[in-house]
C-alpha positions as a Python dict, from the first residue, in 0.01 Angstrom:
ca = {
    (1, 'M'): (0, 0, 0),
    (2, 'G'): (265, 212, -18),
    (3, 'P'): (116, 495, -356),
    (4, 'T'): (-239, 456, -145),
    (5, 'H'): (-89, 601, 140),
    (6, 'A'): (95, 874, 0),
    (7, 'M'): (-100, 941, -207),
    (8, 'S'): (-418, 1010, 101),
    (9, 'G'): (-148, 1257, 238),
    (10, 'A'): (-84, 1443, -27),
    (11, 'A'): (-471, 1478, -102),
    (12, 'L'): (-550, 1522, 289),
    (13, 'W'): (-269, 1821, 288),
    (14, 'L'): (-380, 1971, -22),
    (15, 'A'): (-773, 2007, 24),
    (16, 'G'): (-690, 2119, 437),
    (17, 'S'): (-461, 2381, 336),
    (18, 'A'): (-753, 2490, 79),
    (19, 'V'): (-961, 2453, 347),
    (20, 'A'): (-795, 2670, 621),
    (21, 'D'): (-722, 2924, 298),
    (22, 'V'): (-1082, 3005, 190),
    (23, 'V'): (-1238, 2972, 586),
    (24, 'F'): (-963, 3080, 829),
    (25, 'G'): (-766, 3294, 627),
    (26, 'I'): (-458, 3073, 612),
    (27, 'D'): (-238, 3133, 337),
    (28, 'Q'): (89, 2932, 315),
    (29, 'S'): (358, 2999, 46),
    (30, 'S'): (433, 2766, -283),
    (31, 'A'): (749, 2698, -68),
    (32, 'E'): (553, 2585, 243),
    (33, 'L'): (293, 2414, 75),
    (34, 'V'): (541, 2164, -95),
    (35, 'V'): (748, 2158, 222),
    (36, 'G'): (423, 2014, 337),
    (37, 'T'): (274, 1789, 112),
    (38, 'I'): (601, 1617, 43),
    (39, 'A'): (609, 1529, 439),
    (40, 'V'): (232, 1465, 477),
    (41, 'S'): (271, 1203, 179),
    (42, 'G'): (616, 1075, 400),
    (43, 'A'): (412, 1056, 687),
    (44, 'A'): (200, 873, 547),
    (45, 'L'): (382, 564, 522),
    (46, 'Y'): (586, 587, 797),
    (47, 'P'): (344, 400, 1037),
    (48, 'D'): (451, 81, 829),
    (49, 'I'): (777, 30, 974),
    (50, 'D'): (673, -219, 1190),
    (51, 'C'): (678, -443, 894),
    (52, 'A'): (1049, -553, 809),
    (53, 'G'): (1031, -837, 650),
    (54, 'K'): (1340, -1077, 609),
    (55, 'V'): (1577, -826, 706),
    (56, 'T'): (1877, -1033, 671),
    (57, 'E'): (1839, -1105, 347),
    (58, 'N'): (1728, -814, 169),
    (59, 'K'): (1369, -936, 120),
    (60, 'G'): (1006, -873, 180),
    (61, 'G'): (953, -573, 374),
    (62, 'S'): (695, -286, 371),
    (63, 'T'): (788, -6, 125),
    (64, 'V'): (898, 218, 390),
    (65, 'A'): (1098, -31, 547),
    (66, 'R'): (1284, -56, 185),
    (67, 'S'): (1360, 321, 159),
    (68, 'F'): (1696, 359, 199),
    (69, 'G'): (1817, 4, 126),
    (70, 'M'): (1990, -207, 447),
    (71, 'A'): (1997, 59, 661),
    (72, 'S'): (1594, 142, 617),
    (73, 'L'): (1512, -274, 714),
    (74, 'L'): (1747, -300, 1016),
    (75, 'V'): (1573, -9, 1210),
    (76, 'A'): (1263, -100, 1100),
    (77, 'E'): (1385, -525, 1180),
    (78, 'V'): (1414, -331, 1531),
    (79, 'V'): (1104, -134, 1582),
    (80, 'E'): (851, -467, 1479),
    (81, 'R'): (1081, -630, 1690),
    (82, 'L'): (957, -425, 2021),
    (83, 'C'): (590, -320, 1903),
    (84, 'Y'): (601, -733, 1929),
    (85, 'W'): (718, -723, 2287),
    (86, 'F'): (492, -458, 2388),
    (87, 'Y'): (238, -605, 2228),
    (88, 'L'): (201, -943, 2447),
    (89, 'L'): (359, -736, 2739),
    (90, 'T'): (10, -521, 2736),
    (91, 'K'): (-193, -702, 2537),
    (92, 'S'): (-553, -844, 2709),
    (93, 'K'): (-684, -1236, 2734),
    (94, 'K'): (-923, -1115, 2468),
    (95, 'D'): (-647, -1032, 2240),
    (96, 'K'): (-570, -1211, 1930),
    (97, 'K'): (-210, -1455, 1942),
    (98, 'R'): (37, -1270, 1726),
    (99, 'K'): (402, -1388, 1564),
    (100, 'N'): (530, -1001, 1431),
    (101, 'G'): (474, -699, 1572),
    (102, 'H'): (317, -508, 1281),
    (103, 'R'): (14, -295, 1264),
    (104, 'T'): (34, -288, 1636),
    (105, 'F'): (115, 28, 1807),
    (106, 'T'): (256, 251, 1523),
    (107, 'H'): (-122, 223, 1465),
    (108, 'T'): (-221, 414, 1676),
    (109, 'A'): (-397, 686, 1722),
    (110, 'V'): (-117, 722, 2082),
    (111, 'H'): (178, 650, 1855),
    (112, 'A'): (10, 903, 1528),
    (113, 'A'): (46, 1224, 1838),
    (114, 'L'): (321, 1149, 1960),
    (115, 'M'): (573, 1132, 1649),
    (116, 'G'): (351, 1468, 1550),
    (117, 'L'): (513, 1652, 1887),
    (118, 'G'): (849, 1472, 1952),
    (119, 'T'): (924, 1613, 1519),
    (120, 'G'): (752, 1931, 1600),
    (121, 'Y'): (965, 1990, 1890),
    (122, 'L'): (1293, 1815, 1739),
    (123, 'A'): (1203, 2107, 1482),
    (124, 'A'): (1118, 2449, 1671),
    (125, 'E'): (1388, 2319, 1974),
    (126, 'F'): (1709, 2293, 1725),
    (127, 'G'): (1588, 2442, 1370),
    (128, 'K'): (1697, 2417, 1038),
    (129, 'P'): (1939, 2127, 1089),
    (130, 'A'): (1676, 1905, 1241),
    (131, 'V'): (1411, 2031, 925),
    (132, 'I'): (1642, 1929, 679),
    (133, 'A'): (1654, 1571, 901),
    (134, 'I'): (1334, 1580, 899),
    (135, 'L'): (1272, 1611, 540),
    (136, 'F'): (1560, 1409, 394),
    (137, 'I'): (1396, 1098, 593),
    (138, 'L'): (992, 1174, 460),
    (139, 'T'): (1123, 1294, 109),
    (140, 'G'): (1231, 956, 102),
    (141, 'L'): (924, 785, 165),
    (142, 'A'): (726, 1024, -10),
    (143, 'V'): (955, 965, -320),
    (144, 'R'): (942, 567, -241),
    (145, 'G'): (575, 547, -210),
    (146, 'L'): (450, 802, -467),
    (147, 'L'): (706, 717, -762),
    (148, 'P'): (726, 275, -688),
    (149, 'T'): (801, 182, -1057),
    (150, 'S'): (1099, 388, -1094),
    (151, 'V'): (1236, 352, -796),
    (152, 'N'): (1154, -11, -764),
    (153, 'R'): (1337, -16, -1109),
    (154, 'H'): (1664, 178, -1009),
    (155, 'G'): (1720, 79, -615),
    (156, 'W'): (1704, 226, -228),
    (157, 'I'): (2028, 456, -387),
    (158, 'I'): (1783, 676, -610),
    (159, 'T'): (1559, 744, -360),
    (160, 'T'): (1823, 810, -84),
    (161, 'A'): (1975, 1019, -356),
    (162, 'V'): (1667, 1214, -463),
    (163, 'A'): (1569, 1290, -88),
    (164, 'L'): (1878, 1424, 36),
    (165, 'A'): (1852, 1714, -303),
    (166, 'A'): (1509, 1763, -279),
    (167, 'S'): (1538, 1791, 114),
    (168, 'Y'): (1908, 2041, 94),
    (169, 'G'): (1661, 2233, -171),
    (170, 'M'): (1356, 2292, 42),
    (171, 'Y'): (1546, 2357, 333),
    (172, 'H'): (1687, 2652, 150),
    (173, 'L'): (1308, 2784, 20),
    (174, 'L'): (1182, 2769, 391),
    (175, 'P'): (1197, 3158, 529),
    (176, 'E'): (1405, 3166, 816),
    (177, 'N'): (1171, 3339, 1120),
    (178, 'R'): (908, 3131, 1180),
    (179, 'S'): (843, 2796, 1366),
    (180, 'Y'): (899, 2422, 1193),
    (181, 'W'): (631, 2311, 1424),
    (182, 'I'): (376, 2244, 1115),
    (183, 'L'): (682, 1946, 1072),
    (184, 'G'): (486, 1805, 1362),
    (185, 'L'): (158, 1900, 1231),
    (186, 'G'): (262, 1734, 918),
    (187, 'M'): (416, 1434, 1084),
    (188, 'G'): (91, 1365, 1338),
    (189, 'I'): (-154, 1394, 1042),
    (190, 'G'): (16, 1134, 798),
    (191, 'C'): (69, 873, 1031),
    (192, 'F'): (-293, 908, 1160),
    (193, 'I'): (-487, 891, 774),
    (194, 'H'): (-193, 569, 737),
    (195, 'I'): (-403, 436, 1072),
    (196, 'L'): (-762, 553, 833),
    (197, 'G'): (-648, 372, 528),
    (198, 'D'): (-543, 41, 701),
    (199, 'I'): (-903, 52, 899),
    (200, 'I'): (-1097, 36, 547),
    (201, 'T'): (-889, -313, 460),
    (202, 'K'): (-977, -640, 591),
    (203, 'M'): (-688, -671, 861),
    (204, 'G'): (-875, -323, 1016),
    (205, 'S'): (-625, -159, 1248),
    (206, 'P'): (-622, -79, 1672),
    (207, 'L'): (-642, 299, 1582),
    (208, 'L'): (-820, 297, 1973),
    (209, 'F'): (-527, 117, 2165),
    (210, 'P'): (-535, 106, 2522),
    (211, 'L'): (-925, 165, 2512),
    (212, 'P'): (-1052, -178, 2638),
    (213, 'I'): (-1301, -235, 2353),
    (214, 'K'): (-1521, -607, 2396),
    (215, 'K'): (-1197, -693, 2638),
    (216, 'K'): (-941, -648, 2392),
    (217, 'R'): (-629, -388, 2435),
    (218, 'W'): (-571, -375, 2082),
    (219, 'F'): (-894, -400, 1963),
    (220, 'D'): (-874, -358, 1568),
    (221, 'V'): (-1111, -79, 1459),
    (222, 'G'): (-1264, -246, 1136),
    (223, 'G'): (-1140, -512, 897),
    (224, 'G'): (-1376, -744, 861),
    (225, 'S'): (-1542, -676, 550),
    (226, 'G'): (-1352, -385, 452),
    (227, 'I'): (-1108, -367, 106),
    (228, 'K'): (-843, -627, 12),
    (229, 'A'): (-474, -430, 43),
    (230, 'G'): (-355, -394, -305),
    (231, 'G'): (-696, -549, -473),
    (232, 'K'): (-931, -436, -694),
    (233, 'E'): (-1097, -181, -499),
    (234, 'E'): (-762, 11, -332),
    (235, 'T'): (-606, 48, -720),
    (236, 'R'): (-880, 69, -904),
    (237, 'V'): (-1084, 288, -742),
    (238, 'L'): (-982, 443, -423),
    (239, 'L'): (-588, 534, -536),
    (240, 'P'): (-734, 695, -909),
    (241, 'I'): (-986, 937, -653),
    (242, 'L'): (-691, 1029, -418),
    (243, 'T'): (-521, 1143, -726),
    (244, 'G'): (-761, 1322, -857),
    (245, 'V'): (-781, 1482, -545),
    (246, 'V'): (-427, 1611, -531),
    (247, 'V'): (-381, 1701, -920),
    (248, 'L'): (-732, 1949, -809),
    (249, 'G'): (-539, 2080, -509),
    (250, 'M'): (-189, 2142, -708),
    (251, 'F'): (-454, 2334, -1009),
    (252, 'Y'): (-613, 2534, -677),
    (253, 'N'): (-304, 2680, -510),
    (254, 'L'): (-204, 2791, -886),
    (255, 'P'): (-132, 3188, -850),
    (256, 'E'): (-321, 3217, -1202),
    (257, 'V'): (-613, 2982, -1055),
    (258, 'Q'): (-662, 3209, -772),
    (259, 'Q'): (-676, 3467, -965),
    (260, 'L'): (-974, 3295, -1199),
    (261, 'I'): (-1118, 3252, -885),
    (262, 'F'): (-1114, 3528, -633),
    (263, 'G'): (-1089, 3775, -896),
    (264, 'S'): (-772, 3947, -838),
    (265, 'P'): (-448, 3924, -812),
    (266, 'V'): (-262, 3722, -536),
    (267, 'T'): (60, 3854, -424),
    (268, 'E'): (268, 3528, -198),
    (269, 'T'): (488, 3670, 41),
    (270, 'A'): (762, 3355, 161),
    (271, 'G'): (712, 3261, 498),
    (272, 'E'): (348, 3471, 641),
    (273, 'V'): (95, 3289, 770),
    (274, 'G'): (-231, 3375, 811),
    (275, 'G'): (-215, 3659, 539),
    (276, 'S'): (-511, 3815, 277),
    (277, 'R'): (-616, 3750, -57),
}
């Protein structure tokens, strides 16, 4: 579900930015909008870091686990084992038996909130050095999710190279005199939209952990009659719809389209949030 997760993150950020602009007058520069969209796209893949596959053989694993080759596979292996052990320590008698940690703690609202707060704190406290490191990781995940065919053909090296170049460029595009808590918001939203995407699949996701539901601490919300991951409903219906939303969002934010809609030239001030038309 890598492409669908990434596209859902991009679609949500663009749609949310449009609503924030029209309803609340929160205006973003083109640079800020691009950075936010890419960051949320990458963050929408991140929760699958708990799916490592056969790390010693460089086989299997989720899209995010394979983004940076053996390095990300090793991280995924560690995260999956930690999540599995945490599941064993916290599960109730009604919770099902598991053989791995996939779709456990990283697929909860608690984890999404913690990642959002942690990312925002690092970006705000340490400034651009932390920002470029965060953008490097999230851009790599976004590239892997949005361009799976090209990346699979050329391997993880192309992902790393593109992520490094793009994050360095975005680092210079971002304004100096503002807080970078926006990255934390993007990370939290991306993780949360990933969980919502998994909820509509047959497996579901433990969104509300640790709240006990039906005497289960790891109750899977959704699932059952949901869509099959990678099935026709996802690839032929959901993904094209999300792609359409992203395309519309990109066109909406073009200065020419803005002028056509609002009837006056749109002045863009880089880094100025909350501007008016």
